[in-house]
Amino acid sequence: MKFYFDLLSQPSRALYIFLKVTKTPVEFVKIDLKRLEHLTNEFKAVNRFQKVPCIVDNGFKLSESVAIFRYLMQSNPNISENWYPKDAKSRALVDEFLEYQHIGVRYPCAIYFQTKWLLPTFSGKPPNEKKVREYENLMIKSLDTFENIWLASDQKEFLATKEISFADILACCELEQPRMADFDTFKDRPRLKKWHEKVKKETNPYYDEAHKNVYDIIQSKGKLSSKFDLVFIYRYLRYIKFKKFFE
Amino acid sequence: MLKFYFDLMSQPSRALYIFLKVTKIPVEFVKIDLKKAEHLTDEFKAVNRFQKVPCIVDGDFQLSESVAIFRYLIETRNGVAENWYPKELKTRALVDEFLEYQHNAVRLPCAMYFQTKFLIPIFSGKPVNEERVRSFKKQMENSLDALENIWLQSTEKEFLATKEISFADVLAACELEQPKMAGYNTFEGRPKLTKWYERVKEVTNPYYDEAHVIVNKVIQKNKSKL
């Protein structure tokens, strides 16, 4: 099985960590989003949606991280049950988060990150301040729901159940993204912070491995090294050409 | 008996409503009136901590999120025809692929277009924010193009994921009705989408039309205004 990914992509990181922790045998194939490798015809033949992550399992192509996760659980019966419990109700609670997170977590965090950091870095233009504020408010609402509803219960240590599941990995990866735009998603949210530490503890060293580049960008407060800058000037010229893919 | 809380103005409510009626899974249908802000009462908060529809209560087990509810029903109820969520590993994965894709790629742009063009102006009394409508319209059109040109591209399958109708098709069709209430015909100029839509209705009627009585009224009302 081939697993196509880029560690700049949150769901790519989530599956990467899951595959490494569970030692599921796959071939890791890096697709460089910065080099627009996902927009080549060659990659289009791998994933018609031209996105990462995706898999190809002996000719069977599949996109969407959560769908890929379920497929992996079904086709690898040796994987430890906590990642996706077999009990109908526990499984439903994990599903509840996996479905909720698309619009409830991913969307606000990703759009904030794109508006504040990704697009300006790529294009060289300053961020749209009005939009940044709007998306920041949306993201804050999402984080409050996380802190006050998802993590409200003393009965469970993790998002859905007592043990860590894929929901927890996916959520953490999404919450790292805004940090690259200098917004600390865990600040002043004690439950969120505690849970984040627990998730890292359960999945390290793979969590840190997956987030190496992310940590570098967070450290430099969103600023990139001069080597990167030259690369991005080049990208800007290509960005104008491929602008429609970023709208 | 399992309690199903819904409002037919909500797309995922309609999708589950249709699925439950077609498969005849025994449930108690409990209407929650969004217009009357019934979802914001303390009473309902005790049913669903997220204060949204649809949701279910099975004994003392509470669950939200239409796709999670759908999977839970398949897992725990007997006698449901297999096509709705195929048992075969790869076929099931293809249905899952759409169920995950649709949140951000279909629901979000269609719902945001509907809200900014129709719902928010009505409730707030403020004029339509044309810039936002334009932006969401563009995203929605990209989404519809992807359905027409990618999801429905293959001649091998009649429906979104496989040869037979699955829950993915019901959910998608319900999402595509929403912009119609704001005067945008999601199927116009998209022949594959139109044909697929007719097939979905054919398989699920009379329940599809039953679920869309209110929606169709609103569509008609807006047509007469133009």
Short mmCIF file of C-alpha atoms in Angstrom, two decimals:
data_model
loop_
_atom_site.label_atom_id
_atom_site.label_comp_id
_atom_site.label_asym_id
_atom_site.label_seq_id
_atom_site.Cartn_x
_atom_site.Cartn_y
_atom_site.Cartn_z
CA MET A 1 0.00 0.00 0.00
CA LYS A 2 1.28 3.48 -0.90
CA PHE A 3 0.53 6.40 1.41
CA TYR A 4 0.89 9.82 -0.23
CA PHE A 5 1.36 12.72 2.16
CA ASP A 6 2.90 16.10 2.95
CA LEU A 7 3.56 17.00 6.58
CA LEU A 8 2.35 20.56 5.99
CA SER A 9 -1.15 19.02 5.67
CA GLN A 10 -2.96 18.34 8.95
CA PRO A 11 -4.77 15.15 7.91
CA SER A 12 -1.51 13.89 6.35
CA ARG A 13 0.18 14.28 9.74
CA ALA A 14 -2.66 12.53 11.53
CA LEU A 15 -2.49 9.47 9.29
CA TYR A 16 1.33 9.54 9.35
CA ILE A 17 1.33 9.41 13.16
CA PHE A 18 -1.35 6.69 13.20
CA LEU A 19 0.54 4.54 10.70
CA LYS A 20 3.82 4.91 12.60
CA VAL A 21 2.34 4.26 16.07
CA THR A 22 0.48 1.15 14.86
CA LYS A 23 3.42 0.03 12.71
CA THR A 24 1.07 -0.60 9.79
CA PRO A 25 3.13 -1.67 6.77
CA VAL A 26 2.91 1.02 4.08
CA GLU A 27 5.22 2.75 1.63
CA PHE A 28 5.48 6.44 2.60
CA VAL A 29 5.46 8.63 -0.54
CA LYS A 30 6.10 12.35 0.00
CA ILE A 31 4.23 14.78 -2.25
CA ASP A 32 5.68 18.29 -2.02
CA LEU A 33 2.80 20.79 -1.84
CA LYS A 34 5.22 23.74 -1.81
CA ARG A 35 6.57 22.56 -5.17
CA LEU A 36 2.96 22.18 -6.37
CA GLU A 37 3.62 18.49 -6.94
CA HIS A 38 -0.02 17.75 -6.17
CA LEU A 39 -1.02 19.68 -9.30
CA THR A 40 0.98 17.52 -11.74
CA ASN A 41 -0.79 15.22 -14.20
CA GLU A 42 1.19 12.35 -12.71
CA PHE A 43 -0.36 12.89 -9.30
CA LYS A 44 -3.81 13.51 -10.78
CA ALA A 45 -3.65 9.90 -11.97
CA VAL A 46 -3.12 8.88 -8.32
CA ASN A 47 -5.85 11.11 -6.81
CA ARG A 48 -8.49 12.70 -9.03
CA PHE A 49 -8.98 15.42 -6.37
CA GLN A 50 -5.28 16.37 -6.45
CA LYS A 51 -4.92 16.43 -2.69
CA VAL A 52 -3.06 14.75 0.12
CA PRO A 53 -3.37 12.48 1.95
CA CYS A 54 -4.46 9.59 -0.22
CA ILE A 55 -3.63 5.92 -0.65
CA VAL A 56 -3.29 3.38 -3.42
CA ASP A 57 -3.73 -0.22 -2.29
CA ASN A 58 -2.89 -2.56 -5.17
CA GLY A 59 -4.73 -0.37 -7.64
CA PHE A 60 -7.49 0.68 -5.25
CA LYS A 61 -7.43 4.47 -4.87
CA LEU A 62 -8.86 6.30 -1.89
CA SER A 63 -8.83 9.90 -0.62
CA GLU A 64 -10.20 11.57 2.56
CA SER A 65 -8.21 10.88 5.74
CA VAL A 66 -11.17 9.61 7.78
CA ALA A 67 -12.27 7.23 5.00
CA ILE A 68 -8.66 6.02 4.67
CA PHE A 69 -8.48 5.51 8.44
CA ARG A 70 -11.61 3.35 8.47
CA TYR A 71 -10.35 1.35 5.51
CA LEU A 72 -7.04 0.73 7.32
CA MET A 73 -8.85 -0.43 10.48
CA GLN A 74 -11.04 -2.80 8.48
CA SER A 75 -8.22 -4.27 6.42
CA ASN A 76 -5.70 -4.61 9.28
CA PRO A 77 -7.41 -6.62 12.06
CA ASN A 78 -4.21 -6.59 14.12
CA ILE A 79 -4.39 -2.88 14.85
CA SER A 80 -5.14 -2.20 18.50
CA GLU A 81 -8.85 -1.67 19.14
CA ASN A 82 -8.63 1.62 21.04
CA TRP A 83 -8.04 3.60 17.82
CA TYR A 84 -11.58 2.70 16.66
CA PRO A 85 -13.50 0.74 19.31
CA LYS A 86 -15.54 -2.26 18.25
CA ASP A 87 -18.39 -1.58 20.69
CA ALA A 88 -21.22 0.14 18.76
CA LYS A 89 -21.74 3.03 21.19
CA SER A 90 -18.05 3.77 21.81
CA ARG A 91 -17.42 3.64 18.07
CA ALA A 92 -20.36 5.99 17.47
CA LEU A 93 -18.82 8.51 19.88
CA VAL A 94 -15.53 8.42 17.96
CA ASP A 95 -17.51 8.80 14.71
CA GLU A 96 -19.37 11.73 16.23
CA PHE A 97 -16.10 13.64 16.58
CA LEU A 98 -14.68 12.48 13.24
CA GLU A 99 -17.78 13.90 11.49
CA TYR A 100 -18.00 17.03 13.66
CA GLN A 101 -14.38 18.06 13.14
CA HIS A 102 -14.61 18.80 9.39
CA ILE A 103 -16.68 21.94 9.87
CA GLY A 104 -16.36 22.30 13.64
CA VAL A 105 -12.55 22.32 13.88
CA ARG A 106 -10.73 21.92 10.56
CA TYR A 107 -12.56 24.64 8.66
CA PRO A 108 -12.07 27.52 11.14
CA CYS A 109 -8.48 26.58 12.00
CA ALA A 110 -7.45 26.02 8.38
CA ILE A 111 -9.09 29.14 6.98
CA TYR A 112 -7.54 31.29 9.72
CA PHE A 113 -4.12 29.79 8.98
CA GLN A 114 -4.52 30.24 5.21
CA THR A 115 -5.74 33.83 5.47
CA LYS A 116 -3.19 34.95 8.06
CA TRP A 117 -0.10 32.98 7.02
CA LEU A 118 -0.25 30.72 3.97
CA LEU A 119 -1.64 33.06 1.32
CA PRO A 120 0.39 36.10 2.41
CA THR A 121 3.59 34.03 2.62
CA PHE A 122 2.97 32.51 -0.78
CA SER A 123 1.85 35.67 -2.53
CA GLY A 124 3.95 38.28 -0.76
CA LYS A 125 0.80 40.38 -0.22
CA PRO A 126 -0.26 41.47 3.29
CA PRO A 127 -3.12 39.54 4.93
CA ASN A 128 -6.72 40.81 4.70
CA GLU A 129 -7.06 42.10 8.28
CA LYS A 130 -10.88 42.15 8.28
CA LYS A 131 -11.02 38.52 7.19
CA VAL A 132 -8.31 37.50 9.66
CA ARG A 133 -10.36 38.98 12.52
CA GLU A 134 -13.54 37.31 11.29
CA TYR A 135 -11.89 33.90 11.03
CA GLU A 136 -10.16 34.37 14.36
CA ASN A 137 -13.54 34.87 16.03
CA LEU A 138 -14.88 31.76 14.32
CA MET A 139 -11.86 29.78 15.45
CA ILE A 140 -12.16 31.02 19.03
CA LYS A 141 -15.78 29.84 19.15
CA SER A 142 -14.60 26.44 17.92
CA LEU A 143 -11.88 26.25 20.57
CA ASP A 144 -14.35 27.24 23.30
CA THR A 145 -16.64 24.39 22.23
CA PHE A 146 -13.66 22.07 22.41
CA GLU A 147 -12.70 23.18 25.90
CA ASN A 148 -16.20 23.45 27.34
CA ILE A 149 -18.12 20.66 25.63
CA TRP A 150 -15.87 17.99 24.11
CA LEU A 151 -13.51 17.95 27.07
CA ALA A 152 -16.13 18.74 29.74
CA SER A 153 -16.52 15.22 31.11
CA ASP A 154 -14.43 13.79 33.96
CA GLN A 155 -15.52 10.33 32.81
CA LYS A 156 -13.23 10.21 29.83
CA GLU A 157 -9.61 11.20 29.34
CA PHE A 158 -9.86 11.71 25.62
CA LEU A 159 -12.29 13.29 23.16
CA ALA A 160 -14.63 10.36 22.64
CA THR A 161 -13.76 7.67 25.17
CA LYS A 162 -11.45 6.67 28.03
CA GLU A 163 -8.66 5.63 25.68
CA ILE A 164 -6.98 7.54 22.87
CA SER A 165 -8.60 7.11 19.43
CA PHE A 166 -7.91 8.46 15.95
CA ALA A 167 -10.21 11.38 16.80
CA ASP A 168 -7.61 12.69 19.26
CA ILE A 169 -4.72 12.53 16.79
CA LEU A 170 -6.72 14.22 14.03
CA ALA A 171 -7.86 16.99 16.37
CA CYS A 172 -4.36 17.74 17.66
CA CYS A 173 -2.98 18.00 14.15
CA GLU A 174 -5.68 20.49 13.21
CA LEU A 175 -4.98 22.55 16.32
CA GLU A 176 -1.27 22.83 15.50
CA GLN A 177 -1.97 24.61 12.23
CA PRO A 178 -2.99 28.06 13.59
CA ARG A 179 0.11 28.05 15.81
CA MET A 180 2.20 28.56 12.66
CA ALA A 181 0.28 31.82 12.20
CA ASP A 182 1.32 32.82 15.73
CA PHE A 183 -1.99 31.95 17.41
CA ASP A 184 -1.61 29.71 20.45
CA THR A 185 -4.65 27.42 20.31
CA PHE A 186 -3.92 25.95 23.74
CA LYS A 187 -3.33 29.20 25.65
CA ASP A 188 -5.77 29.83 28.55
CA ARG A 189 -7.50 26.55 27.85
CA PRO A 190 -6.35 24.20 30.62
CA ARG A 191 -8.35 21.11 29.57
CA LEU A 192 -7.23 21.47 25.97
CA LYS A 193 -3.60 21.85 27.06
CA LYS A 194 -3.71 18.82 29.38
CA TRP A 195 -5.34 16.66 26.72
CA HIS A 196 -2.79 17.78 24.11
CA GLU A 197 0.05 16.65 26.42
CA LYS A 198 -1.65 13.27 26.91
CA VAL A 199 -2.03 12.75 23.15
CA LYS A 200 1.62 13.57 22.53
CA LYS A 201 2.68 11.22 25.32
CA GLU A 202 0.69 8.36 23.77
CA THR A 203 1.99 8.93 20.24
CA ASN A 204 5.58 10.15 20.63
CA PRO A 205 8.18 10.08 19.17
CA TYR A 206 6.03 10.00 16.03
CA TYR A 207 3.94 13.06 16.93
CA ASP A 208 7.04 15.26 17.24
CA GLU A 209 8.56 13.64 14.14
CA ALA A 210 5.46 14.51 12.11
CA HIS A 211 5.50 18.08 13.42
CA LYS A 212 9.18 18.93 12.98
CA ASN A 213 8.67 21.48 10.20
CA VAL A 214 5.61 22.85 11.96
CA TYR A 215 7.61 23.39 15.17
CA ASP A 216 10.36 25.17 13.19
CA ILE A 217 7.84 27.59 11.72
CA ILE A 218 6.17 28.15 15.11
CA GLN A 219 9.61 28.87 16.69
CA SER A 220 10.44 31.47 14.09
CA LYS A 221 7.01 33.07 14.71
CA GLY A 222 5.91 32.41 11.16
CA LYS A 223 9.02 33.87 9.63
CA LEU A 224 10.97 31.65 7.33
CA SER A 225 14.69 31.43 6.78
CA SER A 226 16.24 33.45 3.94
CA LYS A 227 16.70 30.27 1.92
CA PHE A 228 12.97 29.73 2.18
CA ASP A 229 12.31 33.35 1.14
CA LEU A 230 14.08 32.89 -2.19
CA VAL A 231 12.09 29.75 -2.76
CA PHE A 232 8.90 31.64 -2.04
CA ILE A 233 9.67 34.45 -4.44
CA TYR A 234 9.94 31.80 -7.11
CA ARG A 235 6.69 30.28 -5.91
CA TYR A 236 4.96 33.68 -6.07
CA LEU A 237 5.66 33.82 -9.76
CA ARG A 238 4.18 30.37 -10.16
CA TYR A 239 1.36 31.26 -7.72
CA ILE A 240 0.09 33.91 -10.11
CA LYS A 241 -0.18 31.18 -12.69
CA PHE A 242 -2.02 28.78 -10.38
CA LYS A 243 -3.97 31.38 -8.40
CA LYS A 244 -7.33 29.68 -9.01
CA PHE A 245 -6.32 26.69 -6.89
CA PHE A 246 -5.94 28.89 -3.84
CA GLU A 247 -9.31 30.62 -4.00
CA MET B 1 -37.97 3.29 21.14
CA LEU B 2 -35.16 5.28 19.56
CA LYS B 3 -36.02 9.00 19.38
CA PHE B 4 -35.04 10.91 16.24
CA TYR B 5 -35.00 14.71 16.64
CA PHE B 6 -35.22 16.68 13.41
CA ASP B 7 -36.42 19.76 11.50
CA LEU B 8 -37.06 19.47 7.76
CA MET B 9 -35.39 22.84 7.11
CA SER B 10 -32.11 21.12 8.03
CA GLN B 11 -30.47 19.19 5.19
CA PRO B 12 -28.97 16.36 7.27
CA SER B 13 -32.32 16.06 9.10
CA ARG B 14 -34.02 15.46 5.76
CA ALA B 15 -31.41 12.92 4.70
CA LEU B 16 -31.87 10.83 7.85
CA TYR B 17 -35.66 11.27 7.70
CA ILE B 18 -35.74 9.86 4.17
CA PHE B 19 -33.36 7.02 5.10
CA LEU B 20 -35.47 6.07 8.14
CA LYS B 21 -38.72 6.14 6.18
CA VAL B 22 -37.38 4.15 3.23
CA THR B 23 -35.78 1.46 5.44
CA LYS B 24 -38.72 1.46 7.90
CA ILE B 25 -36.40 1.38 10.93
CA PRO B 26 -38.69 1.79 13.97
CA VAL B 27 -38.12 5.24 15.50
CA GLU B 28 -40.14 7.94 17.19
CA PHE B 29 -40.00 11.11 15.04
CA VAL B 30 -39.68 14.20 17.25
CA LYS B 31 -39.93 17.57 15.51
CA ILE B 32 -37.77 20.40 16.84
CA ASP B 33 -38.82 23.79 15.47
CA LEU B 34 -35.69 25.75 14.52
CA LYS B 35 -37.76 28.80 13.50
CA LYS B 36 -39.14 28.98 17.04
CA ALA B 37 -35.56 28.54 18.41
CA GLU B 38 -36.65 25.33 20.11
CA HIS B 39 -33.12 23.98 19.65
CA LEU B 40 -31.86 26.69 21.99
CA THR B 41 -34.03 25.69 24.98
CA ASP B 42 -32.47 24.12 28.11
CA GLU B 43 -34.76 21.16 27.58
CA PHE B 44 -33.23 20.42 24.21
CA LYS B 45 -29.71 21.13 25.43
CA ALA B 46 -30.21 18.14 27.74
CA VAL B 47 -30.92 16.04 24.62
CA ASN B 48 -28.01 17.36 22.50
CA ARG B 49 -25.18 19.34 24.12
CA PHE B 50 -24.47 20.95 20.70
CA GLN B 51 -28.04 22.23 20.41
CA LYS B 52 -28.47 21.08 16.84
CA VAL B 53 -30.58 18.78 14.72
CA PRO B 54 -30.53 16.02 13.75
CA CYS B 55 -29.70 13.93 16.81
CA ILE B 56 -30.91 10.70 18.41
CA VAL B 57 -31.48 9.29 21.85
CA ASP B 58 -31.38 5.48 22.12
CA GLY B 59 -32.28 4.59 25.69
CA ASP B 60 -29.83 6.79 27.55
CA PHE B 61 -27.36 7.00 24.67
CA GLN B 62 -27.21 10.40 23.00
CA LEU B 63 -25.65 10.96 19.57
CA SER B 64 -25.33 13.89 17.15
CA GLU B 65 -23.88 14.24 13.61
CA SER B 66 -25.97 12.74 10.81
CA VAL B 67 -23.20 10.54 9.38
CA ALA B 68 -22.31 9.13 12.82
CA ILE B 69 -26.02 8.49 13.49
CA PHE B 70 -26.34 6.76 10.13
CA ARG B 71 -23.43 4.40 10.87
CA TYR B 72 -24.78 3.69 14.37
CA LEU B 73 -28.17 2.72 12.90
CA ILE B 74 -26.57 0.39 10.35
CA GLU B 75 -24.49 -1.20 13.10
CA THR B 76 -27.30 -1.71 15.60
CA ARG B 77 -30.48 -2.26 13.55
CA ASN B 78 -31.31 -5.48 11.71
CA GLY B 79 -32.88 -5.94 8.31
CA VAL B 80 -31.51 -2.79 6.64
CA ALA B 81 -30.77 -3.41 2.96
CA GLU B 82 -27.06 -3.58 2.30
CA ASN B 83 -26.89 -1.05 -0.52
CA TRP B 84 -27.21 1.91 1.87
CA TYR B 85 -23.78 1.07 3.36
CA PRO B 86 -22.16 -1.85 1.51
CA LYS B 87 -20.48 -4.52 3.58
CA GLU B 88 -17.67 -5.12 1.08
CA LEU B 89 -14.54 -3.32 2.27
CA LYS B 90 -13.66 -1.28 -0.84
CA THR B 91 -17.21 -0.41 -1.81
CA ARG B 92 -17.84 0.78 1.74
CA ALA B 93 -14.65 2.87 1.60
CA LEU B 94 -15.94 4.62 -1.53
CA VAL B 95 -19.18 5.53 0.24
CA ASP B 96 -17.12 6.74 3.22
CA GLU B 97 -14.98 8.80 0.84
CA PHE B 98 -18.02 10.82 -0.19
CA LEU B 99 -19.49 11.02 3.32
CA GLU B 100 -16.23 12.63 4.52
CA TYR B 101 -15.71 14.78 1.40
CA GLN B 102 -19.18 16.33 1.50
CA HIS B 103 -18.82 18.25 4.79
CA ASN B 104 -16.40 20.91 3.54
CA ALA B 105 -16.76 20.42 -0.19
CA VAL B 106 -20.56 20.32 -0.63
CA ARG B 107 -22.40 21.20 2.58
CA LEU B 108 -20.29 24.19 3.56
CA PRO B 109 -20.47 26.20 0.30
CA CYS B 110 -24.13 25.31 -0.39
CA ALA B 111 -25.20 26.10 3.16
CA MET B 112 -23.17 29.34 3.36
CA TYR B 113 -24.58 30.55 0.02
CA PHE B 114 -28.11 29.80 1.25
CA GLN B 115 -27.48 31.50 4.60
CA THR B 116 -25.87 34.67 3.25
CA LYS B 117 -28.32 35.10 0.35
CA PHE B 118 -31.56 34.02 2.04
CA LEU B 119 -31.60 33.10 5.72
CA ILE B 120 -29.48 35.80 7.40
CA PRO B 121 -31.15 38.77 5.58
CA ILE B 122 -34.57 37.42 6.61
CA PHE B 123 -33.69 36.94 10.27
CA SER B 124 -31.56 40.04 10.70
CA GLY B 125 -33.50 42.42 8.49
CA LYS B 126 -30.16 43.63 7.10
CA PRO B 127 -29.47 43.85 3.36
CA VAL B 128 -27.69 41.01 1.58
CA ASN B 129 -23.86 41.13 1.79
CA GLU B 130 -23.24 40.89 -1.96
CA GLU B 131 -19.49 40.31 -1.68
CA ARG B 132 -19.95 37.31 0.58
CA VAL B 133 -22.72 35.91 -1.60
CA ARG B 134 -20.45 36.20 -4.64
CA SER B 135 -17.60 34.43 -2.85
CA PHE B 136 -19.79 31.55 -1.63
CA LYS B 137 -21.49 31.28 -5.00
CA LYS B 138 -18.11 30.75 -6.62
CA GLN B 139 -17.16 28.07 -4.08
CA MET B 140 -20.55 26.42 -4.52
CA GLU B 141 -20.17 26.37 -8.29
CA ASN B 142 -16.73 24.78 -8.01
CA SER B 143 -18.30 22.18 -5.76
CA LEU B 144 -21.11 21.45 -8.22
CA ASP B 145 -18.61 21.20 -11.07
CA ALA B 146 -16.67 18.61 -9.06
CA LEU B 147 -19.86 16.58 -8.58
CA GLU B 148 -20.71 16.78 -12.27
CA ASN B 149 -17.22 16.21 -13.66
CA ILE B 150 -15.49 14.01 -11.10
CA TRP B 151 -17.94 12.17 -8.84
CA LEU B 152 -20.42 11.42 -11.64
CA GLN B 153 -17.84 11.06 -14.38
CA SER B 154 -17.80 7.27 -14.54
CA THR B 155 -20.23 5.35 -16.69
CA GLU B 156 -19.53 2.30 -14.51
CA LYS B 157 -21.66 3.53 -11.65
CA GLU B 158 -25.12 5.08 -11.54
CA PHE B 159 -24.66 6.75 -8.18
CA LEU B 160 -21.98 8.78 -6.40
CA ALA B 161 -20.00 5.95 -4.87
CA THR B 162 -21.25 2.71 -6.40
CA LYS B 163 -23.72 1.04 -8.77
CA GLU B 164 -26.55 1.16 -6.21
CA ILE B 165 -27.90 4.06 -4.22
CA SER B 166 -26.25 4.61 -0.83
CA PHE B 167 -26.72 7.11 1.99
CA ALA B 168 -24.13 9.31 0.26
CA ASP B 169 -26.63 10.01 -2.53
CA VAL B 170 -29.49 10.89 -0.17
CA LEU B 171 -27.28 13.24 1.84
CA ALA B 172 -25.89 14.95 -1.27
CA ALA B 173 -29.30 15.49 -2.85
CA CYS B 174 -30.60 17.09 0.35
CA GLU B 175 -27.63 19.48 0.49
CA LEU B 176 -28.22 20.46 -3.15
CA GLU B 177 -31.84 21.45 -2.44
CA GLN B 178 -30.82 24.16 0.00
CA PRO B 179 -29.47 26.76 -2.49
CA LYS B 180 -32.64 26.34 -4.55
CA MET B 181 -34.52 28.11 -1.77
CA ALA B 182 -32.25 31.10 -2.40
CA GLY B 183 -33.13 31.05 -6.09
CA TYR B 184 -30.10 29.12 -7.39
CA ASN B 185 -30.84 26.01 -9.42
CA THR B 186 -28.04 23.63 -8.52
CA PHE B 187 -28.95 21.19 -11.31
CA GLU B 188 -29.33 23.59 -14.23
CA GLY B 189 -26.71 23.16 -16.93
CA ARG B 190 -25.44 19.98 -15.26
CA PRO B 191 -26.93 17.02 -17.13
CA LYS B 192 -25.23 14.21 -15.17
CA LEU B 193 -26.22 15.79 -11.87
CA THR B 194 -29.80 16.23 -13.10
CA LYS B 195 -30.06 12.62 -14.20
CA TRP B 196 -28.55 11.36 -10.93
CA TYR B 197 -30.98 13.53 -8.95
CA GLU B 198 -33.97 12.03 -10.76
CA ARG B 199 -32.68 8.53 -10.00
CA VAL B 200 -32.26 9.34 -6.30
CA LYS B 201 -35.82 10.66 -6.09
CA GLU B 202 -37.17 7.69 -7.98
CA VAL B 203 -35.63 5.20 -5.54
CA THR B 204 -36.59 7.11 -2.37
CA ASN B 205 -40.05 8.52 -3.21
CA PRO B 206 -42.61 9.19 -1.85
CA TYR B 207 -40.41 9.94 1.18
CA TYR B 208 -38.03 12.29 -0.67
CA ASP B 209 -40.91 14.57 -1.70
CA GLU B 210 -42.50 14.21 1.75
CA ALA B 211 -39.26 15.42 3.37
CA HIS B 212 -39.09 18.37 0.96
CA VAL B 213 -42.66 19.73 1.24
CA ILE B 214 -41.55 22.85 3.14
CA VAL B 215 -38.44 23.33 0.98
CA ASN B 216 -40.51 23.09 -2.22
CA LYS B 217 -42.97 25.66 -0.85
CA VAL B 218 -40.11 28.10 -0.20
CA ILE B 219 -38.66 27.47 -3.66
CA GLN B 220 -42.01 28.20 -5.29
CA LYS B 221 -42.54 31.31 -3.19
CA ASN B 222 -39.14 32.71 -4.22
CA LYS B 223 -39.73 31.88 -7.89
CA SER B 224 -42.89 33.99 -7.93
CA LYS B 225 -40.94 36.94 -6.52
CA LEU B 226 -38.42 37.04 -9.37
#
